[in-house]
mmCIF file of C-alpha atoms in Angstrom:
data_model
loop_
_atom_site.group_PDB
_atom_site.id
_atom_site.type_symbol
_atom_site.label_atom_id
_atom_site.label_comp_id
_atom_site.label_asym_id
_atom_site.label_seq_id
_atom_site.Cartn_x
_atom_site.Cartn_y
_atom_site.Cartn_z
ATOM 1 C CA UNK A 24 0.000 0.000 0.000
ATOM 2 C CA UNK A 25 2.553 2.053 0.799
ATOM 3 C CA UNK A 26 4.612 1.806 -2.292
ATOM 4 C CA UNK A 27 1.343 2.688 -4.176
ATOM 5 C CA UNK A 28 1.038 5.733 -2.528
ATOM 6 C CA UNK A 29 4.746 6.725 -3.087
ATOM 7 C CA UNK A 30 4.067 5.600 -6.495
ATOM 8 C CA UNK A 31 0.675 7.718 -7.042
ATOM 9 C CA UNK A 32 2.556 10.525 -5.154
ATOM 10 C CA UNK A 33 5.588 10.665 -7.953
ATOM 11 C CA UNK A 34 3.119 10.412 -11.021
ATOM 12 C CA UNK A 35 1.167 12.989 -9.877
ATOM 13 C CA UNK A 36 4.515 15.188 -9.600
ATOM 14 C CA UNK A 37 5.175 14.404 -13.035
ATOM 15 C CA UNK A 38 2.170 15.708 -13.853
ATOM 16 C CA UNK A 39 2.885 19.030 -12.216
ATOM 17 C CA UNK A 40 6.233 19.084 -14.106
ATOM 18 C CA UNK A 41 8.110 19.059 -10.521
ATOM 19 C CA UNK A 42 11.170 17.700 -11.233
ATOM 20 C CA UNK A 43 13.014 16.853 -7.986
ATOM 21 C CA UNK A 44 11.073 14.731 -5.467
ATOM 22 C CA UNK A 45 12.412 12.947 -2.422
ATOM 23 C CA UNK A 46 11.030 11.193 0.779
ATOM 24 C CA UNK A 47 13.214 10.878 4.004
ATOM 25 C CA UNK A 48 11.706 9.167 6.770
ATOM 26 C CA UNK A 49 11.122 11.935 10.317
ATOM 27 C CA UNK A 50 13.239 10.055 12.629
ATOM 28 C CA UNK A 51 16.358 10.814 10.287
ATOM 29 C CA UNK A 52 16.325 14.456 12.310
ATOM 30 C CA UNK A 53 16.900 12.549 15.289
ATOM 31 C CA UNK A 54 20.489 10.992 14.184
ATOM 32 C CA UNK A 55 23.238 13.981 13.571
ATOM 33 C CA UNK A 56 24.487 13.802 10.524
ATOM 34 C CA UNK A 57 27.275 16.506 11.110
ATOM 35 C CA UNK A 58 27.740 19.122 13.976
ATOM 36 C CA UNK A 59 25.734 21.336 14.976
ATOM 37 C CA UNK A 60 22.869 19.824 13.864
ATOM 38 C CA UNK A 61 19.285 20.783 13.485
ATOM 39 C CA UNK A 62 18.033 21.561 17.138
ATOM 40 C CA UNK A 63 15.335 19.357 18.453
ATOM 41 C CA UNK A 64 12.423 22.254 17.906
ATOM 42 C CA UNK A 65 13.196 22.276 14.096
ATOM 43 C CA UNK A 66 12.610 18.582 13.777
ATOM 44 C CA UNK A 67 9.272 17.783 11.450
ATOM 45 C CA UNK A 68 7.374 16.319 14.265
ATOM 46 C CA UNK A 69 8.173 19.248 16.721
ATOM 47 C CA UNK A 70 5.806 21.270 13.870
ATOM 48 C CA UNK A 71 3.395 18.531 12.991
ATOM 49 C CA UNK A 72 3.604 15.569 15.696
ATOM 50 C CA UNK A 73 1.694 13.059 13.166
ATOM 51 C CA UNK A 74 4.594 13.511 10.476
ATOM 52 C CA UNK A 75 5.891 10.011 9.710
ATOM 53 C CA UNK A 76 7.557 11.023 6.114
ATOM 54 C CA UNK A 77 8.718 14.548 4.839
ATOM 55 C CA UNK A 78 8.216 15.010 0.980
ATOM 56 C CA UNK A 79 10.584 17.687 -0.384
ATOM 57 C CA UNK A 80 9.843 18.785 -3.816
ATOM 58 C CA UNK A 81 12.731 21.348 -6.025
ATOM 59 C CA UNK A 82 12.063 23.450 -8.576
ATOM 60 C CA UNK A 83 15.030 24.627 -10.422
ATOM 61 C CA UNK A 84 16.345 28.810 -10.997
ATOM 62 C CA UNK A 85 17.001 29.032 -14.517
ATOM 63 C CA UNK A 86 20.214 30.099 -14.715
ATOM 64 C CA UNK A 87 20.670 32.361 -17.832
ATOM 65 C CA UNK A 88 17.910 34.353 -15.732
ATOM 66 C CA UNK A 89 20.178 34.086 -12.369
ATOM 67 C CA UNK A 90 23.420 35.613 -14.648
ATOM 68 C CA UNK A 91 21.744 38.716 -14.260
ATOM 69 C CA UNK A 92 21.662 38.943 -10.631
ATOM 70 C CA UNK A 93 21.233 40.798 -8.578
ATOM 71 C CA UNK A 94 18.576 42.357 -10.512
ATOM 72 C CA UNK A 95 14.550 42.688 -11.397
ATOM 73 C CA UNK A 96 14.840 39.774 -13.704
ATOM 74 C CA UNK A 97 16.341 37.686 -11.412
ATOM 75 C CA UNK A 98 13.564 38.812 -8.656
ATOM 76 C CA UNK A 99 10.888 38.274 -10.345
ATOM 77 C CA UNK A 100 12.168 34.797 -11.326
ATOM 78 C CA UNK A 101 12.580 33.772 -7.603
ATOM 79 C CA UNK A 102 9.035 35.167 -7.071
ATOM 80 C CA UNK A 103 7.706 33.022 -9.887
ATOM 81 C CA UNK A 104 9.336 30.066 -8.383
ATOM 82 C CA UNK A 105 8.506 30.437 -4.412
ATOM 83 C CA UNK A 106 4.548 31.024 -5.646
ATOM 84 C CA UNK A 107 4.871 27.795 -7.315
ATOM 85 C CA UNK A 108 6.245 26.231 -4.496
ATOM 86 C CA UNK A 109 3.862 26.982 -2.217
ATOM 87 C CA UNK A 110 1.008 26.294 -4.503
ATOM 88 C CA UNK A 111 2.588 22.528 -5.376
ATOM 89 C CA UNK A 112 3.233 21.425 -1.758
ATOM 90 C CA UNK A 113 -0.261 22.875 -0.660
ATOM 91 C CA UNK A 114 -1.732 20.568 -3.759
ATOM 92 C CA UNK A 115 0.291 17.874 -3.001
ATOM 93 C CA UNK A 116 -0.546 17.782 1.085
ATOM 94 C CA UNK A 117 -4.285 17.885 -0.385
ATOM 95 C CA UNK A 118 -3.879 15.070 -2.498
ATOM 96 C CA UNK A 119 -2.655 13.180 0.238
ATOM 97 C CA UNK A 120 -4.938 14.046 2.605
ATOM 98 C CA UNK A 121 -7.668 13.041 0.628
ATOM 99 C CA UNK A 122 -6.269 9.624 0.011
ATOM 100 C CA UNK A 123 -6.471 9.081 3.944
ATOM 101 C CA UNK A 124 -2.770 10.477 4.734
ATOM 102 C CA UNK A 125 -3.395 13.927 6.804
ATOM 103 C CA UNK A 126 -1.060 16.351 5.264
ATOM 104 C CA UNK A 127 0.639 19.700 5.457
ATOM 105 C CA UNK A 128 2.371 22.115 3.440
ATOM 106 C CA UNK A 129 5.274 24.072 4.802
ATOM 107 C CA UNK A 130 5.832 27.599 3.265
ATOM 108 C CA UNK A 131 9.051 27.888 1.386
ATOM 109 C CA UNK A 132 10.842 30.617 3.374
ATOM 110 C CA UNK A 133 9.183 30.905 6.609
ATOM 111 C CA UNK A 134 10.203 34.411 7.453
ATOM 112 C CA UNK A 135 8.025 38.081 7.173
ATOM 113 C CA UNK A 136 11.102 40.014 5.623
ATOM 114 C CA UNK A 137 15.069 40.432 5.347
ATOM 115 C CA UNK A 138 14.425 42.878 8.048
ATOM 116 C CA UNK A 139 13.186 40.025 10.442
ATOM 117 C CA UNK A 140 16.175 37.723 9.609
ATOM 118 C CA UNK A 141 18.902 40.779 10.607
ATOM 119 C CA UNK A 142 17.071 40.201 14.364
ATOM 120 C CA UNK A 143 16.967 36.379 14.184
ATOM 121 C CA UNK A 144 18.375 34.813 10.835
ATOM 122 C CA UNK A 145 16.515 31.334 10.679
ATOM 123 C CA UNK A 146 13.137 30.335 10.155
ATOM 124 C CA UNK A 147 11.221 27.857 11.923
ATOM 125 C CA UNK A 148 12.204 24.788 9.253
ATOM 126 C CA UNK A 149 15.469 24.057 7.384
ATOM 127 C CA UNK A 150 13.805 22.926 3.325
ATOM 128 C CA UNK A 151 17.838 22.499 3.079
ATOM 129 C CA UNK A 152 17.940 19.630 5.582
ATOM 130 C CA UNK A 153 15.394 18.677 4.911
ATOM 131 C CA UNK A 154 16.417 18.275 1.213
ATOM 132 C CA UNK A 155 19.693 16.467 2.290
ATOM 133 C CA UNK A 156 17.564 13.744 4.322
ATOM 134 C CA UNK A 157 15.699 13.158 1.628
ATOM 135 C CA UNK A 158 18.423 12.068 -1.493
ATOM 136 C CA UNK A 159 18.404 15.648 -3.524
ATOM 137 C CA UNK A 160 21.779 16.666 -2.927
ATOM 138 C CA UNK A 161 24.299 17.637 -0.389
ATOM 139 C CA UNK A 162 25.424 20.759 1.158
ATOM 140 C CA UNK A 163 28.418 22.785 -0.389
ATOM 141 C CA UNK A 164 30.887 25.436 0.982
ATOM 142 C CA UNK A 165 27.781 28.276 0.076
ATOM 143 C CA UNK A 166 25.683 27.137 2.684
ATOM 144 C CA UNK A 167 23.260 25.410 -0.039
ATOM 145 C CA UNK A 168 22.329 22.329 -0.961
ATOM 146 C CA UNK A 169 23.853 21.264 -4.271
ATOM 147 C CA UNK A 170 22.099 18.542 -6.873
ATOM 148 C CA UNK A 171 23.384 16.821 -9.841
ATOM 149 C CA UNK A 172 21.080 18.865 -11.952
ATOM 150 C CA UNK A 173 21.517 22.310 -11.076
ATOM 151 C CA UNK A 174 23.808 22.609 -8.727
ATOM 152 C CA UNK A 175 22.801 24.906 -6.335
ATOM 153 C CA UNK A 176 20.755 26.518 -8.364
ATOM 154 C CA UNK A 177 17.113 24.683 -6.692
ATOM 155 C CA UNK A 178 14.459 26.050 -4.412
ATOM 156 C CA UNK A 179 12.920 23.591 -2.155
ATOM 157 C CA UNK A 180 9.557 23.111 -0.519
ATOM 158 C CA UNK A 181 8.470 20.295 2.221
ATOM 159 C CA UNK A 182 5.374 18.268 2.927
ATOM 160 C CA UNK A 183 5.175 16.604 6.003
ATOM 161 C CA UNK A 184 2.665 13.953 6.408
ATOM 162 C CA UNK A 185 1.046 10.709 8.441
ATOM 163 C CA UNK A 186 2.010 8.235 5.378
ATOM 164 C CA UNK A 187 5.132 6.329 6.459
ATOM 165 C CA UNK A 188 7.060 6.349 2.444
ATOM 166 C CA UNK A 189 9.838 4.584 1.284
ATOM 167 C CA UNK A 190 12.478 6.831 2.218
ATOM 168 C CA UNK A 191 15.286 7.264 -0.433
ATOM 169 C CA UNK A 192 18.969 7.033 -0.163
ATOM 170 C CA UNK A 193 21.391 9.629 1.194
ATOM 171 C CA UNK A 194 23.652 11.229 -1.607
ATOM 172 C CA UNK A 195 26.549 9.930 0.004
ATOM 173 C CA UNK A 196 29.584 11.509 -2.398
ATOM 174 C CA UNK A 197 30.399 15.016 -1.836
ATOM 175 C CA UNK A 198 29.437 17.451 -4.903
ATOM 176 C CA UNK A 199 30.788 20.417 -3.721
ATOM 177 C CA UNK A 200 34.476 20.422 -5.403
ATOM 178 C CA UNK A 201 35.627 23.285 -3.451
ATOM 179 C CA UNK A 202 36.524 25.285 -5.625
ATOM 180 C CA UNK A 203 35.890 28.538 -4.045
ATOM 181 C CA UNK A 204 34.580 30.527 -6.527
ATOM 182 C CA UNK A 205 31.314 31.379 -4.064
ATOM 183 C CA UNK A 206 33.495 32.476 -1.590
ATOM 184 C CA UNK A 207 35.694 34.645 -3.747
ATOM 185 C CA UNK A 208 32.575 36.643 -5.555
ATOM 186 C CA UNK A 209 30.660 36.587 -2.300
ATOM 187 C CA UNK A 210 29.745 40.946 -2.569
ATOM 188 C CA UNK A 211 29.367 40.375 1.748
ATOM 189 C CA UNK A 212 32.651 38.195 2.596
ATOM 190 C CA UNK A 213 29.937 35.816 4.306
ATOM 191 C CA UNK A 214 31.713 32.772 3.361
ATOM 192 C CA UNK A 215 35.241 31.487 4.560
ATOM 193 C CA UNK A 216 37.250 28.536 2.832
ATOM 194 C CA UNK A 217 35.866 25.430 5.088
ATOM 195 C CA UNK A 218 33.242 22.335 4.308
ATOM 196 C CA UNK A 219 29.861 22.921 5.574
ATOM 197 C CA UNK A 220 28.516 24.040 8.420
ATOM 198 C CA UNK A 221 31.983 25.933 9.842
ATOM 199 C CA UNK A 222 32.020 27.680 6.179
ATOM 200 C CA UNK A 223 29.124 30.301 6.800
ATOM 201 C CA UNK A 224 30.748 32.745 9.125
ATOM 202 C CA UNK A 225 27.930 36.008 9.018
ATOM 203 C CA UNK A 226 24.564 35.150 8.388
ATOM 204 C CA UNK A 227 23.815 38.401 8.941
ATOM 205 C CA UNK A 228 25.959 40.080 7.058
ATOM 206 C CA UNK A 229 24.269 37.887 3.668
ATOM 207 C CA UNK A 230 21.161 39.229 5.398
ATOM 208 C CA UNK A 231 22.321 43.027 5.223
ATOM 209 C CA UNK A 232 23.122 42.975 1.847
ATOM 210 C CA UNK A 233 19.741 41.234 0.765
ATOM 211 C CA UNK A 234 18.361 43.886 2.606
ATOM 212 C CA UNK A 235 19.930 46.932 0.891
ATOM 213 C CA UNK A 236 19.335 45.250 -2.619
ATOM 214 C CA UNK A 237 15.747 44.903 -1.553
ATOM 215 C CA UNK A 238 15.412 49.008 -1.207
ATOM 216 C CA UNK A 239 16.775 48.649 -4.734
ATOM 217 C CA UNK A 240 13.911 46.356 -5.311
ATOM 218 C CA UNK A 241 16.237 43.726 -7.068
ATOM 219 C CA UNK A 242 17.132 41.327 -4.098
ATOM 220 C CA UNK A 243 17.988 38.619 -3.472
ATOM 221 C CA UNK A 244 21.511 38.727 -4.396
ATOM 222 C CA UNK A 245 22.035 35.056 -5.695
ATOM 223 C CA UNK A 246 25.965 35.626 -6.514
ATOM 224 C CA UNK A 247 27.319 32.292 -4.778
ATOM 225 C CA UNK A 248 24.674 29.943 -6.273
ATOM 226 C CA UNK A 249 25.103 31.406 -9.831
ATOM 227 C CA UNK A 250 29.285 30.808 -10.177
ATOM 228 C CA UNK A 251 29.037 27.570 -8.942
ATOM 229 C CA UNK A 252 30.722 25.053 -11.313
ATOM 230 C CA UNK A 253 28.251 21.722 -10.357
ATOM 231 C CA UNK A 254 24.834 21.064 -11.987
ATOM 232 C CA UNK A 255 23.811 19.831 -15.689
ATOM 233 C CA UNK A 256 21.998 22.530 -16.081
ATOM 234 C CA UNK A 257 25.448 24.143 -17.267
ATOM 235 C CA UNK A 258 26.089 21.834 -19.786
ATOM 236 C CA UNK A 259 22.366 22.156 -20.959
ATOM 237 C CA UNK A 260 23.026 26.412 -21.381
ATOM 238 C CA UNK A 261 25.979 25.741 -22.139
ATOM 239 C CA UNK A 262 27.870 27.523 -19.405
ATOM 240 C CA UNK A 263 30.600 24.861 -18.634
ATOM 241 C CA UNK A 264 33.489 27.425 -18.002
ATOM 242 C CA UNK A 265 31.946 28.926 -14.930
ATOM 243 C CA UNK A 266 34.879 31.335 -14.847
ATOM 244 C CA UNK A 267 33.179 33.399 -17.105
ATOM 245 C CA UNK A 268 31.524 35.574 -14.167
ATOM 246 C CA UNK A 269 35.665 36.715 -13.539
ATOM 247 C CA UNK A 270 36.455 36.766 -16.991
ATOM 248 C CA UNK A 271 34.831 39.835 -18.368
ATOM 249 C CA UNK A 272 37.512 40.428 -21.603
ATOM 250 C CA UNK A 273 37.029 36.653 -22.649
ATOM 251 C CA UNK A 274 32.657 36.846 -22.450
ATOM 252 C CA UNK A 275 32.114 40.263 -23.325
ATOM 253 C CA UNK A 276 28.951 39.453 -25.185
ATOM 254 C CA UNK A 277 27.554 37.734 -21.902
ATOM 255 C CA UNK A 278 28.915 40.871 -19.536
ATOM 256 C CA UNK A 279 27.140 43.328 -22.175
ATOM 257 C CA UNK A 280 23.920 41.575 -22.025
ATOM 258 C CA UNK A 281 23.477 41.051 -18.186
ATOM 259 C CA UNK A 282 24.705 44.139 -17.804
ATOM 260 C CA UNK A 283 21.886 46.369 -20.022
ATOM 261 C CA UNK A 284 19.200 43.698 -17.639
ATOM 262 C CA UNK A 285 20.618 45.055 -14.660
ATOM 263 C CA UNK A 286 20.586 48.776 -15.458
ATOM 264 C CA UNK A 287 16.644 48.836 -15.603
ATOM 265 C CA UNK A 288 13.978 48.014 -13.297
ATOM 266 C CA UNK A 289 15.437 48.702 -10.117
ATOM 267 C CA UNK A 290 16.495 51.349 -7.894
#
């Protein structure tokens, strides 16, 4: 029965053109997987004690879109995609519900504003961990989770619900290849050269910066997820030297045109 579901549950995200779906089982929070971990409040049934199974779904940031960042383009795009999210893991916890599995969504961010994260910078549940536990990638030296795919360039969304799935596997092998690019580029020195979680060093200091684009009205920044080398989705525009972002004399023609995006729209 259960495998039915699971099965039901991944045909119906084909049908919604959601192309990353993965199942961890809840008591995965409750083994650390590195330190610190997730405190015990964050944990999927400290939000919804019936959870037996988290769903996380991704929905990928085009990237010839995220070149331009920070700008409108690039805001508008992560609009378009945290609507969607919200509206697909809403459908989804429906469509489980009504096949006898009580179901919730969990917003993507979590948060009122940039202003509330320079008080307190984390929201009430980690889509990131969550996305780890359940097979979609692993975390890289940017704080984000990176998948085969698109690198790091994913947003995620999470379902918990009463159906106990068939979890899937762990991506055991590291993606991130430490290059450092993300931390070089980074326009708020947030990051420092280490593995996750010692890299991230000023969460608020990311935070200030995403606010002071946002008076521009072309926040978020994006920087570190767009020069990162790992993801198909590269190959697919093909962007395989991801040095081009330093480079500006070699891809003048790409400099040109994300520049002329990010001179209009914005403050």
């Amino acid at each position: 029965m259960e495998q039915q579901l699971k099965e039901a549950l991944l045909e119906k995200c084909r049908e919604m053109e959601i192309p990353l779906v993965g199942v961890a089982n809840v008591e995965l929070w409750e083994k650390p997987r590195f330190h610190p971990w997730i405190p015990e409040e964050f944990h999927p049934q400290s939000i919804y004690p019936e959870a037996r199974s988290a769903i996380v779904i991704g929905l990928p940031v085009t990237l010839p879109v995220l070149e331009t960042s920070p700008s409108i383009y690039y805001r508008e795009l992560y609009k378009t995609v945290n609507n969607l999210l919200d509206q697909y893991t809403y459908r989804l916890s429906n469509f489980l519900t009504e096949k006898g599995y009580p179901s919730i969504f969990i917003p993507r961010d979590g948060y009122g504003s940039i202003k509330v994260l320079l008080d307190n910078p984390v929201a009430f549940f980690s889509h990131r961990h969550a996305a780890f536990l359940a097979g979609l990638g692993n975390f890289g030296v940017n704080n984000t989770i990176l998948t085969p795919g698109y690198g790091p360039r994913v947003r995620f969304g999470t379902i918990l619900t009463t159906a106990e799935l068939e979890p899937d596997n762990i991506i055991e092998k590291q993606l991130c290849n430490h290059c450092m690019r993300c931390v070089r580029m980074c326009p708020s020195n947030t990051l420092e050269e280490k593995d996750y979680p010692e890299g991230i060093t000023d969460k608020k200091a990311c935070a200030s910066f995403s606010d002071e684009l946002n008076k521009r009205e072309i926040s978020p920044c994006g920087i570190c997820i767009k020069v990162c080398p790992i993801g198909e989705d590269r190959k697919t525009y093909g962007r395989e030297d991801a040095s081009m972002y330093e480079k500006k004399d070699k891809f003048k023609d790409y400099h040109r045109a994300w520049e002329h995006v990010r001179s209009y729209g914005g403050k």
